[in-house]
Amino acid sequence: MKRILVTGGAGFIGSHLCVRLLEEGNEVICLDNYFTGSKRNILPLFQNPLFEAIRHDITIPFHAEVDEIYNLACPASPIHYQFDSIKTIQTSVMGAINMLGLAKRVKAKILQASTSEVYGDPIIHPQTESYWGNVNPIGPRSCYDEGKRCAESLFMNYHIQNRVAIKIIRIFNTYGPNMNQNDGRVISNFIVQALKGEDITIFGDGLQTRSFQYVDDLVEGMVRMMNTGDDFLGPVNIGNPNEFTMLELAQNIIDLIGSKSKLIFLPLPQDDPKQRQPDISLARQKLGDWTPKIQLRDGLQKTINYFEELLKEG
Ligand code: NAD
Ligand code: UDP
């Protein structure tokens, strides 16, 4: 049994990761300031004596004797990370320094949840890990993109300078149950709008693309990444390479729900990436043939079921 710290454990991905780590018989400490996460996401876990949740902001140092740290704390939706952009940078940068400092002191392995956003509006397609990206350093997305890029640099430098065992994954658009219904990301927006019969908000012409990964596939990749024997591995893309336009996504959701919602077209936010698709050759090679198993319509159906229940709760 390991003692594992999950920062951002009450968030969408973090809550699924906590479940998985507990199922494997580990002790789990969830750290969260509940900015975008919720106690609802982790409520069932309190029945397990191996689970502990602590309200804590990772911009403040934290100490606990742990074997592994998964660093997920950071708002991930553009509307939330832009709400207080300076705080987002603090969370990414100071949070990384605090968690790396902890890993150094207690000799824990640490995994960083980085993002496909480090590639910005990519010119290389699909994106391989060797691509350095195309990020506007002063644009509205930069608090997140540059914060995450700086965190990757901190992880690398703590490894080189202090021999901390590090892993870096670059997560591509991921969805599933436990997303916040006001999250603002495209899948939760479209599903909630379609369930309520409201207009579906397409930003721009809807021809921009994303490649959507169901959360269970991500969690499998994350755990495999932490468990490789390497003292250093990454960055490794974790995503599902099946790529869709936002129009295709909207149509899939409308069909699955049988919704009467209409599409409306709103302005495209500044610096919105035009295309995104992971090259996952490295993940397949390094993570024991890891490959995403859940394809879009199956994953959407599970997510629709979740939001249906959530909306009934009111
Ligand atoms: P989320 O917003 O649901 O979860 C983030 C969690 O971090 C929330 O519970 C929030 O309350 C917590 N948090 C935020 N700031 C904090 C702070 N200063 N101290 C402590 N807790 C704090 O988002 P998510 O989708 O679950 O994303 C989790 C991680 O994965 C993030 O680091 C995100 O950047 C990364 N990621 C997610 C995606 C995706 O598609 N979901 C893609 C790329 C990267
Ligand atoms: N998007 C949209 N309607 C919405 C929310 C988002 O058309 O209600 C678009 C957004 O402009 C982007 C894509 O969907 O092109 C994915 O947006 P999201 O915020 O989910 O993720 P990210 O842009 O960070 O990949």
Tab-separated table of C-alpha atoms and ligand atoms in Angstrom:
chain	number	residue	atom	x	y	z
A	1	MET	CA	0.000	0.000	0.000
A	2	LYS	CA	1.250	3.498	-0.903
A	3	ARG	CA	0.284	6.863	0.566
A	4	ILE	CA	-0.613	9.111	-2.345
A	5	LEU	CA	-1.313	12.838	-2.490
A	6	VAL	CA	-3.689	14.067	-5.207
A	7	THR	CA	-3.831	17.852	-5.595
A	8	GLY	CA	-7.057	18.984	-7.243
A	9	GLY	CA	-8.574	15.690	-6.079
A	10	ALA	CA	-12.104	17.127	-5.786
A	11	GLY	CA	-12.088	18.213	-9.426
A	12	PHE	CA	-13.323	16.342	-12.461
A	13	ILE	CA	-10.228	14.243	-13.251
A	14	GLY	CA	-8.875	14.219	-9.687
A	15	SER	CA	-12.034	12.610	-8.289
A	16	HIS	CA	-11.798	9.720	-10.794
A	17	LEU	CA	-8.111	9.297	-10.004
A	18	CYS	CA	-8.834	9.148	-6.236
A	19	VAL	CA	-11.399	6.374	-6.864
A	20	ARG	CA	-8.926	4.368	-8.919
A	21	LEU	CA	-6.070	4.729	-6.383
A	22	LEU	CA	-8.371	3.704	-3.504
A	23	GLU	CA	-9.607	0.686	-5.494
A	24	GLU	CA	-5.981	-0.427	-5.700
A	25	GLY	CA	-5.794	-0.356	-1.887
A	26	ASN	CA	-3.775	2.834	-1.488
A	27	GLU	CA	-4.162	5.541	1.116
A	28	VAL	CA	-5.222	8.775	-0.624
A	29	ILE	CA	-4.948	12.363	0.574
A	30	CYS	CA	-6.950	14.795	-1.557
A	31	LEU	CA	-5.879	18.462	-1.391
A	32	ASP	CA	-8.278	20.990	-2.875
A	33	ASN	CA	-9.367	24.610	-2.393
A	34	TYR	CA	-12.767	23.852	-4.069
A	35	PHE	CA	-12.405	26.660	-6.611
A	36	THR	CA	-13.777	24.527	-9.443
A	37	GLY	CA	-14.017	21.160	-7.705
A	38	SER	CA	-16.751	20.099	-5.304
A	39	LYS	CA	-17.316	17.950	-2.256
A	40	ARG	CA	-20.089	16.217	-4.217
A	41	ASN	CA	-17.432	14.647	-6.465
A	42	ILE	CA	-15.699	12.983	-3.517
A	43	LEU	CA	-18.679	12.423	-1.193
A	44	PRO	CA	-18.852	8.617	-1.708
A	45	LEU	CA	-15.135	8.331	-0.915
A	46	PHE	CA	-15.540	9.499	2.696
A	47	GLN	CA	-16.907	6.039	3.560
A	48	ASN	CA	-13.434	4.648	2.890
A	49	PRO	CA	-11.114	5.017	5.923
A	50	LEU	CA	-8.142	5.157	3.536
A	51	PHE	CA	-9.449	8.456	2.097
A	52	GLU	CA	-8.776	11.889	3.552
A	53	ALA	CA	-9.656	15.327	2.137
A	54	ILE	CA	-7.953	18.537	3.213
A	55	ARG	CA	-9.047	22.035	2.198
A	56	HIS	CA	-5.770	23.583	1.138
A	57	ASP	CA	-4.507	25.983	-1.511
A	58	ILE	CA	-1.341	24.659	-3.155
A	59	THR	CA	0.105	28.150	-3.503
A	60	ILE	CA	0.820	27.657	0.224
A	61	PRO	CA	3.404	24.996	1.205
A	62	PHE	CA	2.050	21.698	2.523
A	63	HIS	CA	3.745	18.856	4.319
A	64	ALA	CA	2.826	15.174	4.587
A	65	GLU	CA	4.792	11.933	4.424
A	66	VAL	CA	3.756	10.521	1.054
A	67	ASP	CA	5.180	8.125	-1.539
A	68	GLU	CA	3.654	9.687	-4.639
A	69	ILE	CA	2.156	13.031	-5.669
A	70	TYR	CA	-0.204	13.610	-8.602
A	71	ASN	CA	-0.273	17.376	-9.184
A	72	LEU	CA	-3.627	18.213	-10.785
A	73	ALA	CA	-4.690	21.370	-8.938
A	74	CYS	CA	-5.426	24.106	-11.485
A	75	PRO	CA	-8.654	25.324	-13.087
A	76	ALA	CA	-8.817	23.787	-16.573
A	77	SER	CA	-11.721	25.539	-18.311
A	78	PRO	CA	-10.893	28.812	-20.120
A	79	ILE	CA	-13.670	30.756	-18.331
A	80	HIS	CA	-12.410	29.589	-14.941
A	81	TYR	CA	-8.684	29.984	-15.528
A	82	GLN	CA	-9.270	33.472	-16.980
A	83	PHE	CA	-11.523	34.525	-14.049
A	84	ASP	CA	-8.421	35.327	-11.941
A	85	SER	CA	-5.542	34.923	-14.364
A	86	ILE	CA	-2.841	35.938	-11.882
A	87	LYS	CA	-4.079	33.317	-9.427
A	88	THR	CA	-3.937	30.720	-12.246
A	89	ILE	CA	-0.260	31.530	-12.802
A	90	GLN	CA	0.371	31.356	-9.039
A	91	THR	CA	-1.345	27.964	-8.843
A	92	SER	CA	0.679	26.557	-11.741
A	93	VAL	CA	4.036	28.015	-10.736
A	94	MET	CA	3.988	28.383	-6.920
A	95	GLY	CA	1.913	25.213	-6.662
A	96	ALA	CA	4.518	23.295	-8.675
A	97	ILE	CA	7.363	24.699	-6.559
A	98	ASN	CA	5.555	23.737	-3.346
A	99	MET	CA	4.744	20.224	-4.518
A	100	LEU	CA	8.223	19.653	-5.972
A	101	GLY	CA	9.723	20.917	-2.698
A	102	LEU	CA	7.589	18.398	-0.832
A	103	ALA	CA	8.593	15.600	-3.233
A	104	LYS	CA	12.243	16.498	-2.681
A	105	ARG	CA	11.949	16.500	1.134
A	106	VAL	CA	10.046	13.220	1.436
A	107	LYS	CA	11.615	11.554	-1.634
A	108	ALA	CA	8.249	11.043	-3.333
A	109	LYS	CA	7.691	10.466	-7.052
A	110	ILE	CA	5.700	13.315	-8.587
A	111	LEU	CA	3.556	13.492	-11.733
A	112	GLN	CA	2.549	16.754	-13.376
A	113	ALA	CA	-0.785	17.086	-15.178
A	114	SER	CA	0.402	19.264	-18.048
A	115	THR	CA	-1.693	19.988	-21.082
A	116	SER	CA	-1.967	20.009	-24.862
A	117	GLU	CA	-2.298	23.784	-24.376
A	118	VAL	CA	1.520	23.944	-24.199
A	119	TYR	CA	1.292	23.514	-28.013
A	120	GLY	CA	-0.916	26.641	-28.225
A	121	ASP	CA	-2.489	27.058	-31.691
A	122	PRO	CA	-0.390	24.291	-33.241
A	123	ILE	CA	1.188	24.514	-36.675
A	124	ILE	CA	2.368	20.873	-36.542
A	125	HIS	CA	-0.494	18.361	-36.810
A	126	PRO	CA	-0.904	15.930	-35.078
A	127	GLN	CA	1.146	17.181	-32.147
A	128	THR	CA	4.216	15.183	-31.112
A	129	GLU	CA	6.015	15.808	-27.827
A	130	SER	CA	9.047	17.207	-29.698
A	131	TYR	CA	6.955	20.140	-31.012
A	132	TRP	CA	7.661	23.311	-28.996
A	133	GLY	CA	4.312	24.907	-29.655
A	134	ASN	CA	2.822	28.190	-30.822
A	135	VAL	CA	1.659	30.094	-27.733
A	136	ASN	CA	0.801	33.797	-27.555
A	137	PRO	CA	2.720	34.705	-24.371
A	138	ILE	CA	0.546	37.753	-23.596
A	139	GLY	CA	-2.863	36.554	-24.823
A	140	PRO	CA	-5.906	35.664	-22.694
A	141	ARG	CA	-4.952	31.962	-22.597
A	142	SER	CA	-1.335	32.639	-21.609
A	143	CYS	CA	-1.975	32.527	-17.837
A	144	TYR	CA	-2.782	28.837	-18.269
A	145	ASP	CA	-0.510	27.930	-21.200
A	146	GLU	CA	2.585	29.701	-19.907
A	147	GLY	CA	1.855	28.653	-16.312
A	148	LYS	CA	1.823	25.020	-17.427
A	149	ARG	CA	4.938	25.523	-19.575
A	150	CYS	CA	6.758	27.042	-16.591
A	151	ALA	CA	5.613	24.116	-14.429
A	152	GLU	CA	7.113	21.671	-16.952
A	153	SER	CA	10.383	23.602	-16.769
A	154	LEU	CA	10.290	23.493	-12.951
A	155	PHE	CA	9.725	19.727	-13.016
A	156	MET	CA	12.665	19.258	-15.393
A	157	ASN	CA	14.936	21.473	-13.305
A	158	TYR	CA	14.013	19.832	-9.979
A	159	HIS	CA	14.916	16.539	-11.592
A	160	ILE	CA	18.263	17.759	-12.937
A	161	GLN	CA	19.258	19.865	-9.910
A	162	ASN	CA	17.690	17.910	-7.029
A	163	ARG	CA	17.253	14.408	-8.500
A	164	VAL	CA	13.504	14.424	-7.833
A	165	ALA	CA	11.774	11.519	-9.665
A	166	ILE	CA	9.369	13.215	-12.084
A	167	LYS	CA	6.759	12.326	-14.673
A	168	ILE	CA	5.067	14.796	-17.039
A	169	ILE	CA	1.932	14.016	-19.041
A	170	ARG	CA	0.301	16.351	-21.557
A	171	ILE	CA	-3.417	15.740	-21.318
A	172	PHE	CA	-5.626	16.372	-24.381
A	173	ASN	CA	-9.318	17.383	-24.045
A	174	THR	CA	-10.891	14.970	-21.580
A	175	TYR	CA	-14.550	14.619	-20.571
A	176	GLY	CA	-16.831	12.464	-18.463
A	177	PRO	CA	-18.967	12.365	-15.314
A	178	ASN	CA	-18.069	14.795	-12.484
A	179	MET	CA	-17.498	17.719	-14.824
A	180	ASN	CA	-18.995	20.824	-13.301
A	181	GLN	CA	-22.283	21.689	-15.085
A	182	ASN	CA	-21.124	25.329	-15.212
A	183	ASP	CA	-17.634	24.323	-16.235
A	184	GLY	CA	-17.797	26.199	-19.545
A	185	ARG	CA	-15.953	23.543	-21.547
A	186	VAL	CA	-17.530	22.414	-24.766
A	187	ILE	CA	-18.797	18.922	-23.882
A	188	SER	CA	-20.472	19.905	-20.624
A	189	ASN	CA	-21.916	23.044	-22.254
A	190	PHE	CA	-23.388	21.167	-25.238
A	191	ILE	CA	-24.799	18.294	-23.141
A	192	VAL	CA	-26.435	20.585	-20.571
A	193	GLN	CA	-27.822	22.828	-23.336
A	194	ALA	CA	-29.178	19.828	-25.288
A	195	LEU	CA	-30.767	18.285	-22.179
A	196	LYS	CA	-32.459	21.578	-21.292
A	197	GLY	CA	-33.568	22.167	-24.918
A	198	GLU	CA	-31.577	25.415	-24.975
A	199	ASP	CA	-29.620	26.737	-27.962
A	200	ILE	CA	-26.266	25.060	-28.504
A	201	THR	CA	-23.522	27.682	-28.495
A	202	ILE	CA	-21.057	27.120	-31.321
A	203	PHE	CA	-18.099	29.496	-31.081
A	204	GLY	CA	-16.886	30.646	-34.507
A	205	ASP	CA	-17.906	28.535	-37.526
A	206	GLY	CA	-17.625	25.282	-35.549
A	207	LEU	CA	-15.018	23.884	-37.930
A	208	GLN	CA	-12.216	24.039	-35.350
A	209	THR	CA	-11.255	20.562	-34.130
A	210	ARG	CA	-10.496	18.804	-30.857
A	211	SER	CA	-9.770	15.141	-30.043
A	212	PHE	CA	-11.824	13.999	-27.061
A	213	GLN	CA	-10.688	11.440	-24.520
A	214	TYR	CA	-12.965	9.711	-22.013
A	215	VAL	CA	-11.739	10.119	-18.428
A	216	ASP	CA	-11.245	6.382	-17.702
A	217	ASP	CA	-8.683	6.119	-20.509
A	218	LEU	CA	-6.799	9.091	-19.098
A	219	VAL	CA	-6.742	7.698	-15.545
A	220	GLU	CA	-5.370	4.392	-16.872
A	221	GLY	CA	-2.608	6.288	-18.702
A	222	MET	CA	-1.812	8.432	-15.643
A	223	VAL	CA	-1.449	5.481	-13.300
A	224	ARG	CA	0.693	3.573	-15.810
A	225	MET	CA	2.865	6.660	-16.201
A	226	MET	CA	3.428	6.988	-12.439
A	227	ASN	CA	4.204	3.263	-12.171
A	228	THR	CA	6.970	3.029	-14.795
A	229	GLY	CA	10.353	2.320	-13.203
A	230	ASP	CA	11.895	5.520	-14.609
A	231	ASP	CA	13.189	8.361	-12.429
A	232	PHE	CA	12.293	10.653	-15.274
A	233	LEU	CA	9.705	10.222	-18.006
A	234	GLY	CA	8.015	12.766	-20.166
A	235	PRO	CA	6.494	14.769	-21.490
A	236	VAL	CA	4.113	12.104	-22.824
A	237	ASN	CA	0.869	12.945	-24.665
A	238	ILE	CA	-2.221	11.230	-23.221
A	239	GLY	CA	-5.271	11.629	-25.420
A	240	ASN	CA	-7.569	10.001	-27.929
A	241	PRO	CA	-6.483	10.756	-31.517
A	242	ASN	CA	-10.015	10.657	-32.960
A	243	GLU	CA	-10.575	14.247	-34.066
A	244	PHE	CA	-13.918	16.024	-34.495
A	245	THR	CA	-15.158	19.480	-35.450
A	246	MET	CA	-17.386	21.235	-32.908
A	247	LEU	CA	-20.254	20.908	-35.409
A	248	GLU	CA	-19.778	17.116	-35.485
A	249	LEU	CA	-19.645	17.047	-31.699
A	250	ALA	CA	-22.871	19.051	-31.410
A	251	GLN	CA	-24.644	16.770	-33.916
A	252	ASN	CA	-23.550	13.633	-32.013
A	253	ILE	CA	-24.890	15.049	-28.745
A	254	ILE	CA	-28.183	16.180	-30.319
A	255	ASP	CA	-28.672	12.707	-31.871
A	256	LEU	CA	-27.870	10.791	-28.676
A	257	ILE	CA	-30.224	12.913	-26.581
A	258	GLY	CA	-32.875	13.284	-29.294
A	259	SER	CA	-32.832	16.992	-28.456
A	260	LYS	CA	-34.717	19.755	-30.277
A	261	SER	CA	-31.997	22.299	-29.505
A	262	LYS	CA	-30.900	24.608	-32.332
A	263	LEU	CA	-27.339	25.688	-33.081
A	264	ILE	CA	-26.425	29.341	-32.563
A	265	PHE	CA	-23.125	30.840	-33.663
A	266	LEU	CA	-21.227	33.137	-31.274
A	267	PRO	CA	-17.869	34.884	-31.750
A	268	LEU	CA	-14.766	32.707	-31.520
A	269	PRO	CA	-12.715	33.595	-28.412
A	270	GLN	CA	-9.285	35.151	-29.075
A	271	ASP	CA	-6.420	32.662	-29.679
A	272	ASP	CA	-8.795	29.665	-29.776
A	273	PRO	CA	-6.694	26.814	-31.282
A	274	LYS	CA	-7.925	25.808	-34.765
A	275	GLN	CA	-6.974	22.143	-34.538
A	276	ARG	CA	-5.722	19.644	-31.988
A	277	GLN	CA	-4.860	15.957	-32.214
A	278	PRO	CA	-2.373	13.983	-30.127
A	279	ASP	CA	0.307	11.756	-31.589
A	280	ILE	CA	0.267	8.986	-28.968
A	281	SER	CA	3.110	6.808	-30.321
A	282	LEU	CA	5.278	7.606	-27.291
A	283	ALA	CA	2.528	6.696	-24.807
A	284	ARG	CA	1.918	3.398	-26.610
A	285	GLN	CA	5.641	2.626	-26.515
A	286	LYS	CA	6.350	3.668	-22.911
A	287	LEU	CA	3.092	2.716	-21.180
A	288	GLY	CA	2.745	-0.979	-22.043
A	289	ASP	CA	0.659	-0.565	-25.174
A	290	TRP	CA	-1.682	1.901	-23.501
A	291	THR	CA	-4.359	3.001	-25.918
A	292	PRO	CA	-7.700	4.779	-25.457
A	293	LYS	CA	-10.533	2.249	-25.480
A	294	ILE	CA	-13.694	4.334	-25.142
A	295	GLN	CA	-14.817	6.070	-28.306
A	296	LEU	CA	-16.805	9.277	-28.520
A	297	ARG	CA	-20.422	8.087	-28.660
A	298	ASP	CA	-19.973	5.588	-25.791
A	299	GLY	CA	-18.228	8.161	-23.639
A	300	LEU	CA	-20.814	10.807	-24.492
A	301	GLN	CA	-23.652	8.454	-23.498
A	302	LYS	CA	-22.076	7.861	-20.050
A	303	THR	CA	-21.605	11.611	-19.627
A	304	ILE	CA	-25.167	12.356	-20.743
A	305	ASN	CA	-26.467	9.847	-18.151
A	306	TYR	CA	-24.466	11.653	-15.469
A	307	PHE	CA	-25.782	15.110	-16.380
A	308	GLU	CA	-29.361	13.797	-16.612
A	309	GLU	CA	-29.108	12.649	-12.984
A	310	LEU	CA	-27.414	15.874	-11.907
A	311	LEU	CA	-30.131	18.041	-13.487
A	312	LYS	CA	-32.844	15.947	-11.756
A	313	GLU	CA	-31.176	16.770	-8.414
A	314	GLY	CA	-31.724	20.438	-9.344
B	1	NAD	P1	-11.129	20.871	-12.632
B	1	NAD	O1	-11.253	22.352	-12.693
B	1	NAD	O2	-12.373	20.059	-12.572
B	1	NAD	O3	-10.201	20.426	-11.428
B	1	NAD	C1	-9.176	21.221	-10.896
B	1	NAD	C2	-9.195	21.061	-9.384
B	1	NAD	O4	-8.126	21.842	-8.814
B	1	NAD	C3	-10.488	21.597	-8.755
B	1	NAD	O5	-10.977	20.687	-7.807
B	1	NAD	C4	-10.067	22.909	-8.097
B	1	NAD	O6	-10.895	23.252	-7.012
B	1	NAD	C5	-8.637	22.596	-7.707
B	1	NAD	N1	-7.774	23.784	-7.552
B	1	NAD	C6	-7.645	24.827	-8.405
B	1	NAD	N2	-6.746	25.706	-7.923
B	1	NAD	C7	-6.273	25.192	-6.746
B	1	NAD	C8	-5.342	25.632	-5.780
B	1	NAD	N3	-4.679	26.788	-5.919
B	1	NAD	N4	-5.134	24.847	-4.696
B	1	NAD	C9	-5.803	23.684	-4.521
B	1	NAD	N5	-6.723	23.221	-5.382
B	1	NAD	C10	-6.951	23.969	-6.497
B	1	NAD	O7	-10.261	20.457	-13.918
B	1	NAD	P2	-9.848	19.022	-14.478
B	1	NAD	O8	-10.381	18.918	-15.839
B	1	NAD	O9	-10.154	17.975	-13.490
B	1	NAD	O10	-8.271	19.196	-14.608
B	1	NAD	C11	-7.361	18.633	-13.694
B	1	NAD	C12	-5.942	18.898	-14.176
B	1	NAD	O11	-5.746	18.309	-15.461
B	1	NAD	C13	-5.613	20.377	-14.298
B	1	NAD	O12	-4.285	20.599	-13.867
B	1	NAD	C14	-5.708	20.630	-15.794
B	1	NAD	O13	-4.878	21.667	-16.198
B	1	NAD	C15	-5.262	19.289	-16.359
B	1	NAD	N6	-5.814	19.091	-17.706
B	1	NAD	C16	-7.137	18.798	-17.879
B	1	NAD	C17	-7.623	18.644	-19.173
B	1	NAD	C18	-9.065	18.296	-19.446
B	1	NAD	O14	-9.450	18.211	-20.604
B	1	NAD	N7	-9.913	18.043	-18.479
B	1	NAD	C19	-6.769	18.805	-20.272
B	1	NAD	C20	-5.450	19.131	-20.037
B	1	NAD	C21	-4.972	19.248	-18.749
B	2	UDP	N1	-16.655	25.888	-27.672
B	2	UDP	C1	-17.875	26.102	-28.310
B	2	UDP	N2	-18.975	26.315	-27.542
B	2	UDP	C2	-18.940	26.317	-26.181
B	2	UDP	C3	-17.702	26.080	-25.532
B	2	UDP	C4	-16.581	25.885	-26.322
B	2	UDP	O1	-17.946	26.092	-29.546
B	2	UDP	O2	-20.002	26.509	-25.562
B	2	UDP	C5	-15.461	25.624	-28.506
B	2	UDP	C6	-14.241	26.450	-28.135
B	2	UDP	O3	-14.256	27.702	-28.815
B	2	UDP	C7	-13.118	25.543	-28.596
B	2	UDP	C8	-13.668	24.137	-28.388
B	2	UDP	O4	-15.074	24.284	-28.280
B	2	UDP	O5	-12.867	25.743	-29.968
B	2	UDP	C9	-13.147	23.456	-27.118
B	2	UDP	O6	-13.323	24.358	-26.043
B	2	UDP	P1	-13.005	23.960	-24.536
B	2	UDP	O7	-13.148	25.200	-23.726
B	2	UDP	O8	-13.812	22.769	-24.154
B	2	UDP	O9	-11.489	23.454	-24.570
B	2	UDP	P2	-10.132	24.098	-25.130
B	2	UDP	O10	-10.430	25.241	-26.043
B	2	UDP	O11	-9.385	24.532	-23.925
B	2	UDP	O12	-9.523	22.979	-25.879
